[in-house]
mmCIF file of C-alpha atoms in Angstrom:
data_model
loop_
_atom_site.group_PDB
_atom_site.id
_atom_site.type_symbol
_atom_site.label_atom_id
_atom_site.label_comp_id
_atom_site.label_asym_id
_atom_site.label_seq_id
_atom_site.Cartn_x
_atom_site.Cartn_y
_atom_site.Cartn_z
ATOM 1 C CA UNK A 287 -144.842 -151.066 -42.775
ATOM 2 C CA UNK A 288 -147.176 -148.092 -42.726
ATOM 3 C CA UNK A 289 -146.687 -145.298 -40.193
ATOM 4 C CA UNK A 290 -148.821 -142.275 -39.331
ATOM 5 C CA UNK A 291 -146.635 -139.391 -38.150
ATOM 6 C CA UNK A 292 -148.291 -136.712 -36.017
ATOM 7 C CA UNK A 293 -146.808 -133.272 -35.272
ATOM 8 C CA UNK A 294 -149.175 -132.280 -32.443
ATOM 9 C CA UNK A 295 -150.608 -128.792 -31.983
ATOM 10 C CA UNK A 296 -153.843 -127.211 -30.863
ATOM 11 C CA UNK A 297 -154.211 -124.953 -33.915
ATOM 12 C CA UNK A 298 -152.541 -127.228 -36.471
ATOM 13 C CA UNK A 299 -151.730 -130.949 -36.117
ATOM 14 C CA UNK A 300 -149.567 -132.147 -39.003
ATOM 15 C CA UNK A 301 -150.434 -135.686 -40.122
ATOM 16 C CA UNK A 302 -148.552 -137.777 -42.675
ATOM 17 C CA UNK A 303 -148.643 -141.423 -43.683
ATOM 18 C CA UNK A 304 -145.537 -143.117 -45.107
ATOM 19 C CA UNK A 305 -145.134 -146.700 -46.240
ATOM 20 C CA UNK A 306 -141.962 -148.728 -46.697
ATOM 21 C CA UNK A 307 -139.124 -150.459 -44.908
ATOM 22 C CA UNK A 308 -135.472 -149.908 -44.102
ATOM 23 C CA UNK A 309 -133.227 -150.141 -47.170
ATOM 24 C CA UNK A 310 -136.054 -149.619 -49.689
ATOM 25 C CA UNK A 311 -137.519 -146.422 -51.133
ATOM 26 C CA UNK A 312 -140.291 -145.019 -48.959
ATOM 27 C CA UNK A 313 -143.641 -143.898 -50.357
ATOM 28 C CA UNK A 314 -145.884 -141.000 -49.399
ATOM 29 C CA UNK A 315 -149.417 -142.308 -48.806
ATOM 30 C CA UNK A 316 -151.139 -139.109 -47.663
ATOM 31 C CA UNK A 317 -150.346 -135.876 -45.869
ATOM 32 C CA UNK A 318 -152.422 -133.103 -44.355
ATOM 33 C CA UNK A 319 -153.184 -130.881 -41.414
ATOM 34 C CA UNK A 320 -155.943 -131.133 -38.808
ATOM 35 C CA UNK A 321 -156.925 -127.568 -37.923
ATOM 36 C CA UNK A 322 -159.063 -126.286 -35.076
ATOM 37 C CA UNK A 323 -160.476 -122.807 -34.700
ATOM 38 C CA UNK A 324 -159.142 -120.631 -31.887
ATOM 39 C CA UNK A 325 -162.708 -119.343 -31.445
ATOM 40 C CA UNK A 326 -163.668 -122.710 -29.904
ATOM 41 C CA UNK A 327 -163.010 -123.606 -26.257
ATOM 42 C CA UNK A 328 -160.001 -125.885 -25.670
ATOM 43 C CA UNK A 329 -162.098 -128.975 -24.754
ATOM 44 C CA UNK A 330 -164.005 -128.682 -28.068
ATOM 45 C CA UNK A 331 -160.741 -128.179 -29.984
ATOM 46 C CA UNK A 332 -159.315 -131.338 -28.417
ATOM 47 C CA UNK A 333 -162.454 -133.274 -29.361
ATOM 48 C CA UNK A 334 -161.985 -132.072 -32.985
ATOM 49 C CA UNK A 335 -158.385 -133.269 -32.915
ATOM 50 C CA UNK A 336 -159.493 -136.632 -31.520
ATOM 51 C CA UNK A 337 -162.048 -137.023 -34.336
ATOM 52 C CA UNK A 338 -159.534 -135.898 -36.958
ATOM 53 C CA UNK A 339 -156.896 -138.422 -35.889
ATOM 54 C CA UNK A 340 -159.539 -141.173 -35.631
ATOM 55 C CA UNK A 341 -160.496 -140.439 -39.242
ATOM 56 C CA UNK A 342 -156.865 -140.678 -40.417
ATOM 57 C CA UNK A 343 -156.361 -143.998 -38.577
ATOM 58 C CA UNK A 344 -159.623 -145.336 -39.967
ATOM 59 C CA UNK A 345 -158.770 -144.371 -43.536
ATOM 60 C CA UNK A 346 -155.117 -145.433 -43.631
ATOM 61 C CA UNK A 347 -154.916 -148.270 -41.053
ATOM 62 C CA UNK A 348 -151.257 -147.694 -40.115
ATOM 63 C CA UNK A 349 -149.166 -150.309 -38.252
ATOM 64 C CA UNK A 350 -147.689 -147.712 -35.905
ATOM 65 C CA UNK A 351 -148.010 -144.057 -34.931
ATOM 66 C CA UNK A 352 -145.037 -141.721 -34.391
ATOM 67 C CA UNK A 353 -145.642 -138.546 -32.366
ATOM 68 C CA UNK A 354 -143.293 -135.665 -31.622
ATOM 69 C CA UNK A 355 -142.157 -135.682 -28.005
ATOM 70 C CA UNK A 356 -143.070 -132.362 -26.375
ATOM 71 C CA UNK A 357 -140.757 -130.700 -23.870
ATOM 72 C CA UNK A 358 -141.567 -128.217 -21.137
ATOM 73 C CA UNK A 359 -138.751 -125.953 -22.357
ATOM 74 C CA UNK A 360 -140.647 -125.154 -25.575
ATOM 75 C CA UNK A 361 -142.440 -121.869 -26.170
ATOM 76 C CA UNK A 362 -144.507 -121.342 -23.009
ATOM 77 C CA UNK A 363 -147.560 -119.790 -24.699
ATOM 78 C CA UNK A 364 -148.300 -122.852 -26.843
ATOM 79 C CA UNK A 365 -146.651 -125.744 -24.994
ATOM 80 C CA UNK A 366 -149.714 -126.624 -22.886
ATOM 81 C CA UNK A 367 -151.942 -126.947 -25.959
ATOM 82 C CA UNK A 368 -149.255 -128.957 -27.742
ATOM 83 C CA UNK A 369 -148.892 -131.288 -24.742
ATOM 84 C CA UNK A 370 -152.665 -131.757 -24.573
ATOM 85 C CA UNK A 371 -152.905 -132.456 -28.311
ATOM 86 C CA UNK A 372 -150.047 -134.981 -28.047
ATOM 87 C CA UNK A 373 -151.852 -136.701 -25.155
ATOM 88 C CA UNK A 374 -154.983 -137.023 -27.312
ATOM 89 C CA UNK A 375 -152.924 -138.445 -30.197
ATOM 90 C CA UNK A 376 -151.348 -141.031 -27.849
ATOM 91 C CA UNK A 377 -154.702 -142.121 -26.418
ATOM 92 C CA UNK A 378 -156.405 -142.436 -29.801
ATOM 93 C CA UNK A 379 -153.585 -144.668 -31.082
ATOM 94 C CA UNK A 380 -152.990 -146.684 -27.900
ATOM 95 C CA UNK A 381 -156.628 -147.588 -27.327
ATOM 96 C CA UNK A 382 -156.628 -149.190 -30.801
ATOM 97 C CA UNK A 383 -153.669 -151.299 -29.711
ATOM 98 C CA UNK A 384 -151.316 -149.513 -32.114
ATOM 99 C CA UNK A 385 -147.628 -149.125 -31.326
ATOM 100 C CA UNK A 386 -146.944 -145.507 -30.311
ATOM 101 C CA UNK A 387 -143.413 -144.141 -30.646
ATOM 102 C CA UNK A 388 -142.292 -140.715 -29.461
ATOM 103 C CA UNK A 389 -139.363 -138.983 -31.162
ATOM 104 C CA UNK A 390 -137.707 -135.729 -30.133
ATOM 105 C CA UNK A 391 -137.259 -132.991 -32.751
ATOM 106 C CA UNK A 392 -133.485 -133.630 -32.786
ATOM 107 C CA UNK A 393 -133.953 -137.378 -33.294
ATOM 108 C CA UNK A 394 -136.161 -136.602 -36.288
ATOM 109 C CA UNK A 395 -133.722 -134.048 -37.713
ATOM 110 C CA UNK A 396 -130.814 -136.454 -37.254
ATOM 111 C CA UNK A 397 -132.733 -139.330 -38.877
ATOM 112 C CA UNK A 398 -133.761 -137.467 -42.029
ATOM 113 C CA UNK A 399 -130.855 -135.045 -42.490
ATOM 114 C CA UNK A 400 -127.924 -136.560 -40.574
ATOM 115 C CA UNK A 401 -127.781 -133.566 -38.222
ATOM 116 C CA UNK A 402 -129.789 -132.984 -35.043
ATOM 117 C CA UNK A 403 -129.459 -129.244 -35.635
ATOM 118 C CA UNK A 404 -130.947 -129.067 -39.147
ATOM 119 C CA UNK A 405 -133.463 -126.263 -39.641
ATOM 120 C CA UNK A 406 -137.095 -126.493 -40.773
ATOM 121 C CA UNK A 407 -136.306 -125.932 -44.474
ATOM 122 C CA UNK A 408 -133.585 -128.614 -44.487
ATOM 123 C CA UNK A 409 -136.027 -131.107 -42.972
ATOM 124 C CA UNK A 410 -138.595 -130.164 -45.638
ATOM 125 C CA UNK A 411 -136.006 -130.645 -48.403
ATOM 126 C CA UNK A 412 -134.875 -134.027 -47.080
ATOM 127 C CA UNK A 413 -138.482 -135.219 -46.790
ATOM 128 C CA UNK A 414 -138.998 -134.118 -50.406
ATOM 129 C CA UNK A 415 -135.951 -136.141 -51.559
ATOM 130 C CA UNK A 416 -136.649 -139.222 -49.427
ATOM 131 C CA UNK A 417 -140.241 -139.478 -50.658
ATOM 132 C CA UNK A 418 -139.349 -138.300 -54.220
ATOM 133 C CA UNK A 419 -141.855 -135.428 -54.168
ATOM 134 C CA UNK A 420 -141.942 -132.471 -56.558
ATOM 135 C CA UNK A 421 -141.883 -129.879 -53.765
ATOM 136 C CA UNK A 422 -141.634 -129.767 -49.975
ATOM 137 C CA UNK A 423 -145.013 -130.458 -48.329
ATOM 138 C CA UNK A 424 -146.605 -127.368 -46.778
ATOM 139 C CA UNK A 425 -147.207 -126.171 -44.124
ATOM 140 C CA UNK A 426 -144.103 -127.127 -42.108
ATOM 141 C CA UNK A 427 -146.302 -129.163 -39.718
ATOM 142 C CA UNK A 428 -147.198 -131.491 -42.602
ATOM 143 C CA UNK A 429 -143.520 -131.958 -43.543
ATOM 144 C CA UNK A 430 -142.665 -132.582 -39.864
ATOM 145 C CA UNK A 431 -145.346 -135.263 -39.635
ATOM 146 C CA UNK A 432 -143.827 -137.053 -42.650
ATOM 147 C CA UNK A 433 -140.343 -136.722 -41.120
ATOM 148 C CA UNK A 434 -141.682 -138.362 -37.935
ATOM 149 C CA UNK A 435 -143.133 -141.267 -39.932
ATOM 150 C CA UNK A 436 -139.840 -141.702 -41.857
ATOM 151 C CA UNK A 437 -137.894 -141.650 -38.565
ATOM 152 C CA UNK A 438 -140.128 -144.347 -37.135
ATOM 153 C CA UNK A 439 -139.725 -146.624 -40.173
ATOM 154 C CA UNK A 440 -135.932 -146.218 -40.138
ATOM 155 C CA UNK A 441 -135.355 -146.314 -36.376
ATOM 156 C CA UNK A 442 -138.151 -148.810 -35.666
ATOM 157 C CA UNK A 443 -136.851 -151.035 -38.484
ATOM 158 C CA UNK A 444 -133.286 -150.868 -37.127
ATOM 159 C CA UNK A 445 -134.587 -151.753 -33.659
ATOM 160 C CA UNK A 446 -136.512 -154.734 -35.020
ATOM 161 C CA UNK A 447 -133.398 -156.018 -36.867
ATOM 162 C CA UNK A 448 -131.297 -155.554 -33.724
ATOM 163 C CA UNK A 449 -133.878 -157.470 -31.662
ATOM 164 C CA UNK A 450 -133.874 -160.287 -34.250
ATOM 165 C CA UNK A 451 -130.036 -160.410 -34.302
ATOM 166 C CA UNK A 452 -129.888 -160.518 -30.505
ATOM 167 C CA UNK A 453 -132.492 -163.281 -30.411
ATOM 168 C CA UNK A 454 -130.524 -165.272 -33.030
ATOM 169 C CA UNK A 455 -127.279 -164.754 -31.094
ATOM 170 C CA UNK A 456 -129.035 -166.003 -27.960
ATOM 171 C CA UNK A 457 -130.179 -169.161 -29.774
ATOM 172 C CA UNK A 458 -126.629 -169.867 -31.048
ATOM 173 C CA UNK A 459 -124.939 -169.383 -27.703
ATOM 174 C CA UNK B 191 -176.328 -129.455 -9.636
ATOM 175 C CA UNK B 192 -173.789 -132.268 -9.580
ATOM 176 C CA UNK B 193 -170.153 -131.568 -10.485
ATOM 177 C CA UNK B 194 -167.192 -133.896 -10.997
ATOM 178 C CA UNK B 195 -163.947 -132.172 -10.011
ATOM 179 C CA UNK B 196 -160.723 -133.522 -11.527
ATOM 180 C CA UNK B 197 -157.204 -132.722 -10.293
ATOM 181 C CA UNK B 198 -155.265 -134.077 -13.279
ATOM 182 C CA UNK B 199 -152.012 -136.012 -13.015
ATOM 183 C CA UNK B 200 -150.314 -138.899 -14.758
ATOM 184 C CA UNK B 201 -149.594 -140.868 -11.558
ATOM 185 C CA UNK B 202 -152.631 -139.735 -9.543
ATOM 186 C CA UNK B 203 -155.791 -138.037 -10.819
ATOM 187 C CA UNK B 204 -157.937 -136.827 -7.934
ATOM 188 C CA UNK B 205 -161.680 -137.185 -8.655
ATOM 189 C CA UNK B 206 -164.520 -135.915 -6.476
ATOM 190 C CA UNK B 207 -168.258 -135.498 -6.991
ATOM 191 C CA UNK B 208 -170.176 -132.798 -5.119
ATOM 192 C CA UNK B 209 -173.874 -131.997 -5.298
ATOM 193 C CA UNK B 210 -175.688 -128.825 -4.306
ATOM 194 C CA UNK B 211 -176.316 -125.223 -5.213
ATOM 195 C CA UNK B 212 -175.213 -121.751 -4.171
ATOM 196 C CA UNK B 213 -176.593 -120.781 -0.761
ATOM 197 C CA UNK B 214 -177.399 -124.332 0.337
ATOM 198 C CA UNK B 215 -175.214 -126.923 2.094
ATOM 199 C CA UNK B 216 -173.195 -128.980 -0.392
ATOM 200 C CA UNK B 217 -172.997 -132.783 -0.233
ATOM 201 C CA UNK B 218 -170.122 -135.146 -0.938
ATOM 202 C CA UNK B 219 -171.272 -137.815 -3.381
ATOM 203 C CA UNK B 220 -168.014 -139.720 -3.915
ATOM 204 C CA UNK B 221 -164.275 -139.107 -3.895
ATOM 205 C CA UNK B 222 -161.252 -141.095 -5.015
ATOM 206 C CA UNK B 223 -158.054 -141.243 -7.015
ATOM 207 C CA UNK B 224 -157.365 -142.755 -10.429
ATOM 208 C CA UNK B 225 -153.829 -144.152 -10.283
ATOM 209 C CA UNK B 226 -151.605 -145.358 -13.113
ATOM 210 C CA UNK B 227 -148.383 -147.299 -12.766
ATOM 211 C CA UNK B 228 -145.139 -145.590 -13.763
ATOM 212 C CA UNK B 229 -144.017 -148.954 -15.174
ATOM 213 C CA UNK B 230 -146.459 -148.476 -18.077
ATOM 214 C CA UNK B 231 -145.704 -146.361 -21.159
ATOM 215 C CA UNK B 232 -147.327 -142.902 -21.209
ATOM 216 C CA UNK B 233 -149.870 -143.762 -23.955
ATOM 217 C CA UNK B 234 -151.117 -146.750 -21.888
ATOM 218 C CA UNK B 235 -151.269 -144.598 -18.745
ATOM 219 C CA UNK B 236 -153.358 -142.008 -20.580
ATOM 220 C CA UNK B 237 -155.714 -144.747 -21.805
ATOM 221 C CA UNK B 238 -156.137 -145.895 -18.156
ATOM 222 C CA UNK B 239 -156.953 -142.335 -17.126
ATOM 223 C CA UNK B 240 -159.468 -142.058 -19.967
ATOM 224 C CA UNK B 241 -161.181 -145.293 -18.840
ATOM 225 C CA UNK B 242 -161.110 -144.217 -15.194
ATOM 226 C CA UNK B 243 -162.761 -140.864 -15.886
ATOM 227 C CA UNK B 244 -165.309 -142.518 -18.201
ATOM 228 C CA UNK B 245 -166.250 -144.859 -15.329
ATOM 229 C CA UNK B 246 -166.729 -141.921 -12.918
ATOM 230 C CA UNK B 247 -168.906 -140.048 -15.432
ATOM 231 C CA UNK B 248 -170.910 -143.183 -16.132
ATOM 232 C CA UNK B 249 -171.499 -143.908 -12.448
ATOM 233 C CA UNK B 250 -172.255 -140.387 -11.223
ATOM 234 C CA UNK B 251 -173.722 -138.626 -14.289
ATOM 235 C CA UNK B 252 -172.568 -135.113 -13.329
ATOM 236 C CA UNK B 253 -174.014 -131.955 -14.941
ATOM 237 C CA UNK B 254 -170.567 -130.384 -15.336
ATOM 238 C CA UNK B 255 -166.872 -131.173 -14.964
ATOM 239 C CA UNK B 256 -164.346 -128.827 -13.319
ATOM 240 C CA UNK B 257 -160.665 -129.389 -14.127
ATOM 241 C CA UNK B 258 -157.591 -127.677 -12.708
ATOM 242 C CA UNK B 259 -156.000 -125.345 -15.254
ATOM 243 C CA UNK B 260 -152.367 -126.363 -15.785
ATOM 244 C CA UNK B 261 -149.662 -123.767 -16.286
ATOM 245 C CA UNK B 262 -146.313 -124.083 -18.023
ATOM 246 C CA UNK B 263 -144.603 -122.520 -15.016
ATOM 247 C CA UNK B 264 -145.367 -125.591 -12.849
ATOM 248 C CA UNK B 265 -142.745 -128.183 -11.934
ATOM 249 C CA UNK B 266 -141.077 -129.025 -15.255
ATOM 250 C CA UNK B 267 -140.601 -132.751 -14.568
ATOM 251 C CA UNK B 268 -144.317 -133.464 -14.180
ATOM 252 C CA UNK B 269 -146.032 -130.637 -16.056
ATOM 253 C CA UNK B 270 -146.122 -132.434 -19.415
ATOM 254 C CA UNK B 271 -147.867 -135.487 -17.916
ATOM 255 C CA UNK B 272 -150.261 -133.223 -16.026
ATOM 256 C CA UNK B 273 -151.078 -131.282 -19.204
ATOM 257 C CA UNK B 274 -151.677 -134.519 -21.113
ATOM 258 C CA UNK B 275 -153.903 -135.925 -18.353
ATOM 259 C CA UNK B 276 -155.887 -132.657 -18.269
ATOM 260 C CA UNK B 277 -156.333 -132.859 -22.054
ATOM 261 C CA UNK B 278 -157.749 -136.375 -21.706
ATOM 262 C CA UNK B 279 -160.122 -135.218 -18.952
ATOM 263 C CA UNK B 280 -161.357 -132.350 -21.169
ATOM 264 C CA UNK B 281 -161.963 -134.617 -24.163
ATOM 265 C CA UNK B 282 -163.783 -137.298 -22.176
ATOM 266 C CA UNK B 283 -166.157 -134.685 -20.725
ATOM 267 C CA UNK B 284 -166.589 -132.531 -23.843
ATOM 268 C CA UNK B 285 -167.397 -135.417 -26.176
ATOM 269 C CA UNK B 286 -170.325 -136.285 -23.871
ATOM 270 C CA UNK B 287 -171.570 -132.730 -24.299
ATOM 271 C CA UNK B 288 -170.829 -131.872 -20.657
ATOM 272 C CA UNK B 289 -169.915 -128.348 -19.613
ATOM 273 C CA UNK B 290 -166.168 -128.216 -18.881
ATOM 274 C CA UNK B 291 -164.845 -125.452 -16.619
ATOM 275 C CA UNK B 292 -161.174 -124.806 -15.901
ATOM 276 C CA UNK B 293 -160.137 -123.173 -12.630
ATOM 277 C CA UNK B 294 -156.646 -122.073 -11.623
ATOM 278 C CA UNK B 295 -155.278 -123.246 -8.262
ATOM 279 C CA UNK B 296 -155.599 -119.704 -6.873
ATOM 280 C CA UNK B 297 -159.220 -119.421 -8.010
ATOM 281 C CA UNK B 298 -159.943 -122.674 -6.162
ATOM 282 C CA UNK B 299 -158.089 -121.580 -3.033
ATOM 283 C CA UNK B 300 -159.873 -118.224 -3.060
ATOM 284 C CA UNK B 301 -163.281 -119.858 -3.546
ATOM 285 C CA UNK B 302 -163.002 -122.359 -0.688
ATOM 286 C CA UNK B 303 -160.805 -120.462 1.783
ATOM 287 C CA UNK B 304 -161.162 -116.789 0.888
ATOM 288 C CA UNK B 305 -157.464 -116.522 0.075
ATOM 289 C CA UNK B 306 -155.704 -117.331 -3.204
ATOM 290 C CA UNK B 307 -152.569 -118.126 -1.229
ATOM 291 C CA UNK B 308 -154.009 -120.767 1.125
ATOM 292 C CA UNK B 309 -151.822 -123.866 1.500
ATOM 293 C CA UNK B 310 -152.758 -127.514 0.821
ATOM 294 C CA UNK B 311 -153.769 -128.254 4.420
ATOM 295 C CA UNK B 312 -156.016 -125.156 4.627
ATOM 296 C CA UNK B 313 -157.797 -126.237 1.441
ATOM 297 C CA UNK B 314 -158.256 -129.733 2.921
ATOM 298 C CA UNK B 315 -159.684 -128.261 6.134
ATOM 299 C CA UNK B 316 -162.100 -125.978 4.296
ATOM 300 C CA UNK B 317 -163.309 -128.851 2.094
ATOM 301 C CA UNK B 318 -163.883 -130.867 5.279
ATOM 302 C CA UNK B 319 -165.984 -128.059 6.797
ATOM 303 C CA UNK B 320 -167.921 -127.197 3.630
ATOM 304 C CA UNK B 321 -168.896 -130.830 3.044
ATOM 305 C CA UNK B 322 -169.299 -131.574 6.798
ATOM 306 C CA UNK B 323 -166.830 -134.501 6.720
ATOM 307 C CA UNK B 324 -165.180 -136.125 9.736
ATOM 308 C CA UNK B 325 -161.656 -135.666 8.377
ATOM 309 C CA UNK B 326 -159.930 -134.109 5.352
ATOM 310 C CA UNK B 327 -160.075 -136.409 2.310
ATOM 311 C CA UNK B 328 -156.722 -138.006 1.475
ATOM 312 C CA UNK B 329 -154.557 -137.891 -0.551
ATOM 313 C CA UNK B 330 -154.374 -134.143 -1.270
ATOM 314 C CA UNK B 331 -155.342 -134.805 -4.913
ATOM 315 C CA UNK B 332 -158.728 -136.107 -3.723
ATOM 316 C CA UNK B 333 -159.304 -133.012 -1.550
ATOM 317 C CA UNK B 334 -158.252 -130.781 -4.473
ATOM 318 C CA UNK B 335 -160.754 -132.506 -6.765
ATOM 319 C CA UNK B 336 -163.562 -131.772 -4.261
ATOM 320 C CA UNK B 337 -162.379 -128.162 -3.945
ATOM 321 C CA UNK B 338 -162.592 -127.846 -7.755
ATOM 322 C CA UNK B 339 -166.154 -129.198 -7.745
ATOM 323 C CA UNK B 340 -167.147 -126.803 -4.918
ATOM 324 C CA UNK B 341 -165.578 -123.880 -6.815
ATOM 325 C CA UNK B 342 -167.555 -124.751 -9.933
ATOM 326 C CA UNK B 343 -170.867 -124.943 -8.044
ATOM 327 C CA UNK B 344 -170.244 -121.600 -6.343
ATOM 328 C CA UNK B 345 -168.671 -119.713 -9.258
ATOM 329 C CA UNK B 346 -170.776 -121.419 -11.920
ATOM 330 C CA UNK B 347 -173.912 -120.706 -9.887
ATOM 331 C CA UNK B 348 -172.957 -117.062 -9.465
ATOM 332 C CA UNK B 349 -172.285 -116.817 -13.202
ATOM 333 C CA UNK B 350 -175.686 -118.339 -13.996
ATOM 334 C CA UNK B 351 -177.435 -115.829 -11.680
ATOM 335 C CA UNK B 352 -175.465 -112.971 -13.239
ATOM 336 C CA UNK B 353 -176.450 -114.154 -16.728
ATOM 337 C CA UNK B 354 -180.108 -114.359 -15.652
ATOM 338 C CA UNK B 355 -179.961 -110.883 -14.072
ATOM 339 C CA UNK B 356 -178.376 -109.398 -17.214
ATOM 340 C CA UNK B 357 -180.968 -111.080 -19.408
ATOM 341 C CA UNK B 358 -183.774 -109.714 -17.173
ATOM 342 C CA UNK B 359 -182.208 -106.220 -17.239
ATOM 343 C CA UNK B 360 -182.054 -106.477 -21.039
ATOM 344 C CA UNK B 361 -185.751 -107.346 -21.217
ATOM 345 C CA UNK B 362 -186.722 -104.377 -19.008
ATOM 346 C CA UNK B 363 -184.688 -101.831 -20.948
#
């Protein structure tokens, strides 16, 4: 299973592709950041983000896309741009028929580090270990995108096994 | 000048097309609402909104698009969906090379009613008078979309005249 993780943002969208399945070592496929200039108007910045994500989907052909769930309680000055960027990410993935999963920051922290209250550097370190990298990916948005992809493989995989077990139990009833 | 006004929302996006210019009577071209079912996942709802706005642009070929500017201070339970829908509206317009203008609710109220603190029903009444309709357009989202389009024609037109005057003044210096 190959997942594109997206940490949405108007200035920087972290993007990271991870391949693997539950119970096996995961592999880093690619990681990066889609940047847009604050000198552009917001509509143009969103179009750049749309094109950037399209290019990542085209190049890596993931099976699913995992996007950070944005909350209204986040930092007010940037939350609107983040929400808009996350909407663009959802549309680009969904109109290709890809599965789109949203994970909260604490779900991601809990999945990769075992604690929903882990800090940025702990998440970066765990991503480094899980993907057997030499150093934490930078900037933090890139590491967060990989953490989102890892979360989706682990949680999505667990959900798929649960669904299969429930279906089998239903057949044996 | 023909403007598509969009009052963004995840459940209901008001859309209204107005034609005219500053100092002349304005004409209603079309008005409606793009609705998405709350039983669908957010990515699918955003794809429906994208398709709906595309269809309105395709049918009416406006010269510009005016979208309500969303603020973080709005109702927390719906503001994320509204921000995402507004992002989709911006992208759909901007990638066609259309001018995208954002107006705050008070700018719209001030433009159509003379007061930034007018209520919903006053805005509906003023839209009815300005466009010489028999009754206020319903629901309120549809009336708001028309008010956005009217605001853009009046403010955008004034801006264009100001730009022309400044350019002329520059030439005569």
